[in-house]
PDB file of C-alpha atoms and ligand atoms in Angstrom:
ATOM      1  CA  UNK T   1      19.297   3.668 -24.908  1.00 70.00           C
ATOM      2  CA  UNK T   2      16.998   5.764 -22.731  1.00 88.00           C
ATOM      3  CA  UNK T   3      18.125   7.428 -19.930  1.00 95.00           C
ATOM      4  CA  UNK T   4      14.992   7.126 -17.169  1.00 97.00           C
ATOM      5  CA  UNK T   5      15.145   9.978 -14.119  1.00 98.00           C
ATOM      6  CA  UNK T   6      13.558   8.854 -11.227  1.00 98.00           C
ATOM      7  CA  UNK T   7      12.893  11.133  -8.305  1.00 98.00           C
ATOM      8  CA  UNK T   8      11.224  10.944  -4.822  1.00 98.00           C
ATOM      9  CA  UNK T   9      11.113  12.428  -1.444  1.00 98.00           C
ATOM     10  CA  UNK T  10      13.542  10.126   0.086  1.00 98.00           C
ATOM     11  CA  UNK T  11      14.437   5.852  -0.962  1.00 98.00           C
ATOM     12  CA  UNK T  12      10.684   5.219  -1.250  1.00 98.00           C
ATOM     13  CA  UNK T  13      11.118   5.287  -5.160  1.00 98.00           C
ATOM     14  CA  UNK T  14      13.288   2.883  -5.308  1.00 98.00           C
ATOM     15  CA  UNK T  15      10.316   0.451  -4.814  1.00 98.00           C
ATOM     16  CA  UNK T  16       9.219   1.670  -8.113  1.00 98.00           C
ATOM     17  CA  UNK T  17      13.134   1.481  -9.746  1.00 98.00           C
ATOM     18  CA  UNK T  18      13.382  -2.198  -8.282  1.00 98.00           C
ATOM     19  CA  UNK T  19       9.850  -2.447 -10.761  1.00 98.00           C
ATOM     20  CA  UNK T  20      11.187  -0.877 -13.675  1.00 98.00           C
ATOM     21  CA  UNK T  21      14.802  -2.340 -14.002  1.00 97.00           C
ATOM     22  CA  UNK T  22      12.306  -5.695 -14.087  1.00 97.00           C
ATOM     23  CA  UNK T  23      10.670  -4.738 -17.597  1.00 96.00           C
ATOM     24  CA  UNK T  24      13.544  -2.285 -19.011  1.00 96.00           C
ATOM     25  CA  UNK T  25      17.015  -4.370 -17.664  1.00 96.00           C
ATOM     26  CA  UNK T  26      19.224  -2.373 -20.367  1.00 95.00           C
ATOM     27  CA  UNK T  27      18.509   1.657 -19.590  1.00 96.00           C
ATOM     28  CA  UNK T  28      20.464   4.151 -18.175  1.00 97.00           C
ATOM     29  CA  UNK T  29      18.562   4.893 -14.186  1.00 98.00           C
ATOM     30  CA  UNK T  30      19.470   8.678 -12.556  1.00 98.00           C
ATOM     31  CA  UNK T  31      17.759   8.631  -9.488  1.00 98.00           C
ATOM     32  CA  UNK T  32      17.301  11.324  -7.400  1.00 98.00           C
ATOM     33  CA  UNK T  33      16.540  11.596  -3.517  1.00 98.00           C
ATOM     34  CA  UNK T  34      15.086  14.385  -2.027  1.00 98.00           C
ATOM     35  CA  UNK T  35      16.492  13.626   1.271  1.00 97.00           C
ATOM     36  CA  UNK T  36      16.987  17.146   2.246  1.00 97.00           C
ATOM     37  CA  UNK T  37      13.526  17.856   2.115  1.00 98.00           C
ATOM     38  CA  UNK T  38      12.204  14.267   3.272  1.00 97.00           C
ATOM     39  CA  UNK T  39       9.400  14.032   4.011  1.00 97.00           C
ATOM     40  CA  UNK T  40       7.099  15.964   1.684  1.00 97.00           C
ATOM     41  CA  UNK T  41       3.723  14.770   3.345  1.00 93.00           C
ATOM     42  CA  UNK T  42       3.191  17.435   5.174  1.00 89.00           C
ATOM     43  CA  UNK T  43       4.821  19.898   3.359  1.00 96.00           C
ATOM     44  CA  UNK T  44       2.575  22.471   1.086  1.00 96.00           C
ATOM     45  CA  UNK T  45       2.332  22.120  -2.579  1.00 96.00           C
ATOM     46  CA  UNK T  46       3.999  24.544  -3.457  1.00 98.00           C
ATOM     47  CA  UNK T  47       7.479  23.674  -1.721  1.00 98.00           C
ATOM     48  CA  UNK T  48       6.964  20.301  -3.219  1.00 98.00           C
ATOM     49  CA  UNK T  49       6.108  21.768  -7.138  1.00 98.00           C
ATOM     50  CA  UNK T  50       9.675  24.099  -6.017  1.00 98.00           C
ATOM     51  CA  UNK T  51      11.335  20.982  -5.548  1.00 98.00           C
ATOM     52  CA  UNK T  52      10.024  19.139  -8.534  1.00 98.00           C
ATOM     53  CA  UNK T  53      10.730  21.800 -10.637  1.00 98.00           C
ATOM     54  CA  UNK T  54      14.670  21.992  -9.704  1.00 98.00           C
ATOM     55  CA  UNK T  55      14.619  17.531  -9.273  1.00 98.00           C
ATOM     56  CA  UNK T  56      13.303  17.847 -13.076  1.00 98.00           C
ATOM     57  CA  UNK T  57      15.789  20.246 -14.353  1.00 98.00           C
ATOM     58  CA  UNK T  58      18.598  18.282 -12.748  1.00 98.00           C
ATOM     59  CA  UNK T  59      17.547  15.078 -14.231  1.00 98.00           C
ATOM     60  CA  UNK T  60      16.781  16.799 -17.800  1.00 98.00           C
ATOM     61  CA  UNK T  61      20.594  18.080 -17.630  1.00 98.00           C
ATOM     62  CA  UNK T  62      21.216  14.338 -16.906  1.00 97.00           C
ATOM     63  CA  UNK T  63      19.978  13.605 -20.732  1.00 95.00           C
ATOM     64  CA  UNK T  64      16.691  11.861 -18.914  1.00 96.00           C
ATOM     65  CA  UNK T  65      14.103  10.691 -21.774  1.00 93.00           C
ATOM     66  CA  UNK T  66      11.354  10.171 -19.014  1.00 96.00           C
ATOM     67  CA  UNK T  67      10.365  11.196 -15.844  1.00 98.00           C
ATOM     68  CA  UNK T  68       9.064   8.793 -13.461  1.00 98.00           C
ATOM     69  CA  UNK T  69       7.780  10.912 -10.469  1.00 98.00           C
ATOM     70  CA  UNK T  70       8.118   7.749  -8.135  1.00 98.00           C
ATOM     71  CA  UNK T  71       6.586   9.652  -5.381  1.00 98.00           C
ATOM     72  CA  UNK T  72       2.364   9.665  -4.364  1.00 98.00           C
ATOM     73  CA  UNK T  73       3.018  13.229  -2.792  1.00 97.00           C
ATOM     74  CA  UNK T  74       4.715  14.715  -5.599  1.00 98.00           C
ATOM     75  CA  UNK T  75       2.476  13.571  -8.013  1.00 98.00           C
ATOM     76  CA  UNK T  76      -0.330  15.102  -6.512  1.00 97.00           C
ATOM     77  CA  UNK T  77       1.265  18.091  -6.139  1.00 97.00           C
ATOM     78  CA  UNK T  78       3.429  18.973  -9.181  1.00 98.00           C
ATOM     79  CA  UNK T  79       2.282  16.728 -11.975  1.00 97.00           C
ATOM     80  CA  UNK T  80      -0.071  18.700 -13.535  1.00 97.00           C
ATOM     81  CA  UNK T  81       2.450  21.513 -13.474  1.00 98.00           C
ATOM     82  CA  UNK T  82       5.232  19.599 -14.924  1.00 98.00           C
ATOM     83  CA  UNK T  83       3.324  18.624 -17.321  1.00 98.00           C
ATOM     84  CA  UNK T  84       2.567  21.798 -18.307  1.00 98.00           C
ATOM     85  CA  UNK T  85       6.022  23.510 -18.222  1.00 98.00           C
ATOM     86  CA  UNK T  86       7.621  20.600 -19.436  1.00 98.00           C
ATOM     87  CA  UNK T  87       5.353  19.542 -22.497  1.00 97.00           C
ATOM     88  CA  UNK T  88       8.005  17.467 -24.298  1.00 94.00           C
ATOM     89  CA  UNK T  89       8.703  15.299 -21.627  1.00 95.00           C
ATOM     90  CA  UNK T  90       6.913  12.180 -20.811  1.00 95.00           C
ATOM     91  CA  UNK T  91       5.952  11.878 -16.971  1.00 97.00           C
ATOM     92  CA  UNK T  92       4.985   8.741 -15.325  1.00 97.00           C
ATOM     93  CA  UNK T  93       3.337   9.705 -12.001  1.00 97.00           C
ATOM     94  CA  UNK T  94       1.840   7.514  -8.989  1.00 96.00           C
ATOM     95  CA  UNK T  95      -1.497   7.312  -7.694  1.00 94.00           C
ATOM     96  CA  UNK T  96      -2.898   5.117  -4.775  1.00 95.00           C
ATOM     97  CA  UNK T  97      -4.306   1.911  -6.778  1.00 96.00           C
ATOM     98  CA  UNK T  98      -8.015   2.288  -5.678  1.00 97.00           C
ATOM     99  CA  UNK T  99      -9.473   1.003  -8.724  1.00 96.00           C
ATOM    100  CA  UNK T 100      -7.447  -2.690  -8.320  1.00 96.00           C
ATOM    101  CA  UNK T 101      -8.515  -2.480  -4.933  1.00 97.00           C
ATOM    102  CA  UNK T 102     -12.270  -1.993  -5.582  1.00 97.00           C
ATOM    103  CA  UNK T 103     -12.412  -4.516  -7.914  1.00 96.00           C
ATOM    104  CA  UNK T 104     -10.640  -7.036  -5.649  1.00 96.00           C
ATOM    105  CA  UNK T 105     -12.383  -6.437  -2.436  1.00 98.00           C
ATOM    106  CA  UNK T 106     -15.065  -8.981  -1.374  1.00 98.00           C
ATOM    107  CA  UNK T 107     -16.147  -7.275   2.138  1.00 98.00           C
ATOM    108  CA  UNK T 108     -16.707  -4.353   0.099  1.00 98.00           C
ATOM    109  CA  UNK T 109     -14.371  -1.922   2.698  1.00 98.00           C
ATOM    110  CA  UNK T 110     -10.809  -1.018   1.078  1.00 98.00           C
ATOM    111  CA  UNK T 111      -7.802   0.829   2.803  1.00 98.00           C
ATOM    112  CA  UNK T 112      -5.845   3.267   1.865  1.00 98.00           C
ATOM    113  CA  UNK T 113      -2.356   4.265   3.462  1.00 98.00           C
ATOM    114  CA  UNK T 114      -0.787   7.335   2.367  1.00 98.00           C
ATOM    115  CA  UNK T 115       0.948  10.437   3.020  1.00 97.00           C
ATOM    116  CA  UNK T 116      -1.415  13.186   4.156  1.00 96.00           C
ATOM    117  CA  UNK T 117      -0.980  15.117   1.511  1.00 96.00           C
ATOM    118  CA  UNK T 118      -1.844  12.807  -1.236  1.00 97.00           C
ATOM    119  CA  UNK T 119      -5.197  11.681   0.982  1.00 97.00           C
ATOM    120  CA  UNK T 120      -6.219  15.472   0.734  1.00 96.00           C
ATOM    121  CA  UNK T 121      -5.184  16.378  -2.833  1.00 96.00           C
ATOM    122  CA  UNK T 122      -7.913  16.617  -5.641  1.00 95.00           C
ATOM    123  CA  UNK T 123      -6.087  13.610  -7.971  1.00 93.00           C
ATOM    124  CA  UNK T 124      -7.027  10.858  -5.222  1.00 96.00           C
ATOM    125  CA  UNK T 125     -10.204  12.595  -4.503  1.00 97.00           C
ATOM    126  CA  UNK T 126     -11.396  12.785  -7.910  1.00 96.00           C
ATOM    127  CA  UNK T 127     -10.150   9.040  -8.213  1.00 95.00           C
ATOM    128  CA  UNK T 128     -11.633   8.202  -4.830  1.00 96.00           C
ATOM    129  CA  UNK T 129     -15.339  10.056  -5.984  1.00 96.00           C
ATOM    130  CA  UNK T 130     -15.300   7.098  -8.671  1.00 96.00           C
ATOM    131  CA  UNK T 131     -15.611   3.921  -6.468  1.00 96.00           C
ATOM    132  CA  UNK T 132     -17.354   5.527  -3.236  1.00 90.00           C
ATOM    133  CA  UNK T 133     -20.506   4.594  -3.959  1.00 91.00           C
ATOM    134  CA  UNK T 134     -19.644   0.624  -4.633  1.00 92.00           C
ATOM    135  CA  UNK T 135     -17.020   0.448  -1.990  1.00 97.00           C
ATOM    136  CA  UNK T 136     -16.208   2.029   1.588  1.00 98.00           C
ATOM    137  CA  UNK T 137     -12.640   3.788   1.496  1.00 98.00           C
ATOM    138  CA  UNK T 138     -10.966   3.980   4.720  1.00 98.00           C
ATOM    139  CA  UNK T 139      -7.751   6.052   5.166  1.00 98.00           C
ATOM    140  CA  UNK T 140      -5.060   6.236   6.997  1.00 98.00           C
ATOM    141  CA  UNK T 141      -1.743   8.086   6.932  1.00 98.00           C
ATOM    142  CA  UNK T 142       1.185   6.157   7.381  1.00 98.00           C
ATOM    143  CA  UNK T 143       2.447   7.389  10.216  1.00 98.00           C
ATOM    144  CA  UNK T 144       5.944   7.560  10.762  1.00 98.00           C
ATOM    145  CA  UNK T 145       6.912   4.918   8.109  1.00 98.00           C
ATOM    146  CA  UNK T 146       8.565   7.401   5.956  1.00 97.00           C
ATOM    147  CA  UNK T 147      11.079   7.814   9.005  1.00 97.00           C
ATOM    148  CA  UNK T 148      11.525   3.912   9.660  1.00 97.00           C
ATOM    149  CA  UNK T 149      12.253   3.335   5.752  1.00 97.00           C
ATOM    150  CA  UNK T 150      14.777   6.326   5.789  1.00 96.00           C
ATOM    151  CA  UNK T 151      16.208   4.779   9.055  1.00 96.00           C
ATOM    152  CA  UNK T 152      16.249   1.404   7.804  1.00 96.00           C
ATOM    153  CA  UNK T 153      14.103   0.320  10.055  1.00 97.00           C
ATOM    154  CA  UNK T 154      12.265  -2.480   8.170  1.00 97.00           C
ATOM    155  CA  UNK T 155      11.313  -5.030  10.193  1.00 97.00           C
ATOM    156  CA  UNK T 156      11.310  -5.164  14.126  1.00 97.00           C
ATOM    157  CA  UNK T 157       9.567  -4.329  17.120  1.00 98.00           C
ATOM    158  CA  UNK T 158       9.774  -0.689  16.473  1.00 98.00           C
ATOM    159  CA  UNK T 159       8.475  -1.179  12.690  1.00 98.00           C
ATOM    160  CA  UNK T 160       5.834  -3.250  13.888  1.00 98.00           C
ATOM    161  CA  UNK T 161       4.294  -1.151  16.127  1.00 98.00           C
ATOM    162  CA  UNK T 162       4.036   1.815  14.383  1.00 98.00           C
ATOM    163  CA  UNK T 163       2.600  -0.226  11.145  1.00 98.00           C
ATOM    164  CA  UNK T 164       0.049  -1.430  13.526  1.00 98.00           C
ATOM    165  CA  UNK T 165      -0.431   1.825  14.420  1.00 98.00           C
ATOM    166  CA  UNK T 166      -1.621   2.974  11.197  1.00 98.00           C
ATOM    167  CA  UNK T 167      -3.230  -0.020   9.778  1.00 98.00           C
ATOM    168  CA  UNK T 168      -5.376  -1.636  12.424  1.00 98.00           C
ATOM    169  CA  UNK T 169      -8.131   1.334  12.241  1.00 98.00           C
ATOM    170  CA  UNK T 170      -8.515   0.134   8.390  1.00 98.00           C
ATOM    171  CA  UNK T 171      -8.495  -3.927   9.173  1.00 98.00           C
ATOM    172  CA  UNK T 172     -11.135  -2.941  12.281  1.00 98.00           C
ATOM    173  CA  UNK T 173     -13.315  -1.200   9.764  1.00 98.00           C
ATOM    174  CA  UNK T 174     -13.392  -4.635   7.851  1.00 98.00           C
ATOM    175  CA  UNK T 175     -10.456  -3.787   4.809  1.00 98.00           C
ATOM    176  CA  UNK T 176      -9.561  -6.853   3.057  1.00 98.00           C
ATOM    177  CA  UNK T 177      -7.617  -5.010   0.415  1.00 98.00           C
ATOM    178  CA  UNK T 178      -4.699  -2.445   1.636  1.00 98.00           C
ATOM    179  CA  UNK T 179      -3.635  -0.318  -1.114  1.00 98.00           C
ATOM    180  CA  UNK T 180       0.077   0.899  -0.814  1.00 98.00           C
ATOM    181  CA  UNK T 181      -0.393   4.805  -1.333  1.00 98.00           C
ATOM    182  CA  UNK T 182       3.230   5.968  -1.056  1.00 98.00           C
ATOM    183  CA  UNK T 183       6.253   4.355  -2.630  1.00 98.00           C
ATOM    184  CA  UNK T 184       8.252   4.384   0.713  1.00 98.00           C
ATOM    185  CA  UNK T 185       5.459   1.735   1.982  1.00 98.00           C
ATOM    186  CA  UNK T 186       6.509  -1.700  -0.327  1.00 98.00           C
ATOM    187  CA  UNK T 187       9.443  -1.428   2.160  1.00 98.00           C
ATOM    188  CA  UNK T 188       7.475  -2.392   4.791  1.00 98.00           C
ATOM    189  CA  UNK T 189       5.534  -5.298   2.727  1.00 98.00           C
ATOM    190  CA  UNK T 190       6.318  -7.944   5.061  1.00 98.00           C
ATOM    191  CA  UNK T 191       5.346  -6.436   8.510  1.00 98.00           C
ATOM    192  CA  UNK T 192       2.495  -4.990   6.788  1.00 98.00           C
ATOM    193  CA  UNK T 193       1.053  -8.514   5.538  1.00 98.00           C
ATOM    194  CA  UNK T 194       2.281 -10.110   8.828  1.00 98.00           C
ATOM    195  CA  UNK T 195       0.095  -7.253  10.550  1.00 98.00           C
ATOM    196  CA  UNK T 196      -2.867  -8.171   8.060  1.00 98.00           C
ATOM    197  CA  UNK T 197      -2.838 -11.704   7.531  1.00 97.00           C
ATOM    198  CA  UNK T 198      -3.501 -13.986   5.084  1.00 96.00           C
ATOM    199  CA  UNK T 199      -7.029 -12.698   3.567  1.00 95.00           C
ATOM    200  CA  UNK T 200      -6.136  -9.329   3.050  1.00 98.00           C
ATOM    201  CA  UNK T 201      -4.672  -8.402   0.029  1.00 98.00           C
ATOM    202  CA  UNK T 202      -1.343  -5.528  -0.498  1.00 98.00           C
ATOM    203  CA  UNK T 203      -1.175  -3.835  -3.524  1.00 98.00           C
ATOM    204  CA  UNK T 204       2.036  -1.866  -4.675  1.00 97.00           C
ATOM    205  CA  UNK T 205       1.347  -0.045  -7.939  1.00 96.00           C
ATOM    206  CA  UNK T 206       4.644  -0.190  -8.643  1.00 97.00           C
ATOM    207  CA  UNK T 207       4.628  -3.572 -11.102  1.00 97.00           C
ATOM    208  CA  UNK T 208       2.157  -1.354 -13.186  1.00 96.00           C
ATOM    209  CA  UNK T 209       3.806   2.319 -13.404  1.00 97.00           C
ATOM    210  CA  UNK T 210       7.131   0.152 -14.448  1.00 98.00           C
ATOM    211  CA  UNK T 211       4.833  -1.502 -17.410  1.00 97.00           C
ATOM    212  CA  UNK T 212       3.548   2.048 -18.161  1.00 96.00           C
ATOM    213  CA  UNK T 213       6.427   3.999 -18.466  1.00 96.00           C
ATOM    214  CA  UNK T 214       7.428   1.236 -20.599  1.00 95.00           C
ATOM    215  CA  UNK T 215       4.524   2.083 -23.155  1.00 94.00           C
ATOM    216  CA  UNK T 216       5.563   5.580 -22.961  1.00 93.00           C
ATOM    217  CA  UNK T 217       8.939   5.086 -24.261  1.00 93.00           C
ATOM    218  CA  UNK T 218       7.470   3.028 -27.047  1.00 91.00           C
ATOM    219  CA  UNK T 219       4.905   5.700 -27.620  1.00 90.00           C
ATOM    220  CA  UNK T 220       7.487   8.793 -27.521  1.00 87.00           C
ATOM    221  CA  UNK T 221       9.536   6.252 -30.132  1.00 85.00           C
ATOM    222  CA  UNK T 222      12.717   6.056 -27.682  1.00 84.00           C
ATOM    223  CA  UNK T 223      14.669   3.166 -28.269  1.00 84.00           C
ATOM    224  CA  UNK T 224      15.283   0.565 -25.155  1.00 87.00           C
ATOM    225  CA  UNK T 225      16.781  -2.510 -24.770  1.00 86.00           C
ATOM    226  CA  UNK T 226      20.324  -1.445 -26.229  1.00 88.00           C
ATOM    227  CA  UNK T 227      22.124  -1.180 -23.300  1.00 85.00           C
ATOM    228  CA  UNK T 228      24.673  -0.768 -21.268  1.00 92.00           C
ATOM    229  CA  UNK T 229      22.448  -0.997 -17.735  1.00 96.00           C
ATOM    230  CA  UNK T 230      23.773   1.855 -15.915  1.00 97.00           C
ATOM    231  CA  UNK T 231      22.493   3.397 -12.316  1.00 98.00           C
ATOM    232  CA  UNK T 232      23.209   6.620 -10.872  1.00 98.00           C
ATOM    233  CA  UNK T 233      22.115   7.766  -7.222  1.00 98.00           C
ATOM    234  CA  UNK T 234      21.679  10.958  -6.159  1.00 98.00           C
ATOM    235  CA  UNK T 235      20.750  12.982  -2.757  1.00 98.00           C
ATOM    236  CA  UNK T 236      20.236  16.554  -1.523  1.00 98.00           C
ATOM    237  CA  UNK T 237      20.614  14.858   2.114  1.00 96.00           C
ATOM    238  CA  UNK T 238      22.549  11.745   3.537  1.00 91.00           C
ATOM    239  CA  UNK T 239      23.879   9.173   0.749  1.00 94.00           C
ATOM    240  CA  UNK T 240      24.059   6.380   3.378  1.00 93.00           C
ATOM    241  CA  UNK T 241      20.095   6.150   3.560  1.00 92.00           C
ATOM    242  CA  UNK T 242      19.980   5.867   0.200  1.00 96.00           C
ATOM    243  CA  UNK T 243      22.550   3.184  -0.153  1.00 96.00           C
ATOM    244  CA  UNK T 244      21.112   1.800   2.249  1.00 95.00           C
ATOM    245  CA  UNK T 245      17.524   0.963   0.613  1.00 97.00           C
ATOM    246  CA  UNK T 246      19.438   0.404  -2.682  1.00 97.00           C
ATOM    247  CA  UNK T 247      21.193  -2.507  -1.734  1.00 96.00           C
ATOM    248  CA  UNK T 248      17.973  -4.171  -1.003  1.00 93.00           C
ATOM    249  CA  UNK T 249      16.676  -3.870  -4.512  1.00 92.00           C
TER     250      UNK T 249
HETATM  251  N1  LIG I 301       7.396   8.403  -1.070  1.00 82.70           N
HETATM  252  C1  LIG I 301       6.486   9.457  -1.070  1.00 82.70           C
HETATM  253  C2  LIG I 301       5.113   9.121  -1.577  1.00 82.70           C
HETATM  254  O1  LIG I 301       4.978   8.247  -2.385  1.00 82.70           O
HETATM  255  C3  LIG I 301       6.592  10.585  -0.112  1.00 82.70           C
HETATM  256  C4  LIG I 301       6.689  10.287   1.332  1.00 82.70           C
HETATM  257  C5  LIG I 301       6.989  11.549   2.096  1.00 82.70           C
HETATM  258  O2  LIG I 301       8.027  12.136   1.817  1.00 82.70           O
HETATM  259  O3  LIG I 301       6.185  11.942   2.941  1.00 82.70           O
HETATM  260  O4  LIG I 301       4.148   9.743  -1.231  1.00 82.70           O
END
């Protein structure tokens, strides 16, 4: 049975969890929520490769076989790090879906919502520097979803305006694809698509990260599948919030 540590800022990686327990229904789950610390968008890198460093060691203690870093910001930030200090431990990481998106698009504009940290970091820069020249990527930072998810706030006047916010800029510079760039976002799915309508496309990278870190146990030869299905939830802030988002999933 593998044991699979999650971590994120806040709830948001749950929308990746929800994904995996989907292809791997008999693992062991630790999750752990930054809460404390939530949100990392605007926090430098190195707080956030601090807090991944003390998230991983906790989940490691935990007997975790894998690390999914279910978190855009963290990713950015720490990844490459882990990776280094840790390198006998698989890491799944997140990155806003660009290429799906320039594939998909047929107006030839795609948005991107994220924290501001991951828009700025050199892993979606370098990824963005691949499609620029075929496609126009618009950004946008999220702002203020983090908050609403943490709150609960999913759907409602309040929600709705500050989506709208955030993603009108992108659909008024002509984006029929909206990539999801932070894992708090899928939360928000249906205000966001109500916001769009129906010719612009969401993507959530989370159906694909689950199928990934699925290779990677195969890969690293850990056996899955045996069972019992077990979840554990952790926070360095309020439990509630996390509860919360968990019962959705
Ligand atoms: N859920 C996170 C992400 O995917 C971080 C959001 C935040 O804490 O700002 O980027």
């Amino acid at each position: 049975m593998a044991v699979i540590g999650i971590f994120d800022s806040g709830s948001g990686g749950l929308s990746v969890y929800r994904e995996l327990v989907k292809v791997l229904p008999q693992e062991r789950y630790v999750y752990y929520s930054d809460a404390a610390n939530c949100p990392y968008g605007e926090k430098s890198a190195l707080f956030i490769r601090r807090r991944a460093r003390f998230i991983t060691e906790f989940l490691l203690d935990k007997g975790a076989g894998v690390i999914v870093v279910a978190c855009n910001t963290a990713t950015a930030a720490a990844i490459t790090t882990l990776r280094q200090e840790y390198p006998d431990v698989p890491f799944v990481g997140m990155e806003p879906a660009v290429k799906p998106a320039a594939l998909g698009t047929k107006t030839g504009v795609i948005g991107v919502l994220a924290t501001a940290g991951t828009l700025k970091a050199s892993k979606y820069l370098n990824t963005r520097g691949l499609y620029d020249a075929d496609v126009r990527v618009v950004e946008h930072v999220g702002q203020g979803f983090v908050e609403l998810v943490e709150k609960g706030i999913l759907d409602g006047p309040e929600a709705e305006e500050t989506v709208r916010a955030s993603l009108q800029p992108l659909l008024d510079a002509g984006a029929d694809v909206i990539v999801l760039g932070c894992t708090h976002y899928p939360f928000l799915r249906p205000v966001i698509e109500r916001i769009a309508g129906p010719g612009v496309q969401v993507i959530d990278p989370a159906p694909a990260v689950a199928r990934q870190t699925q290779r990677l146990l195969e890969k690293h030869g850990v056996s899955i599948g045996l069972g019992p299905f077990s979840v554990e939830l952790h926070s360095s802030g309020d439990p509630a919030a996390l509860k919360r988002i968990y019962e959705l999933c």
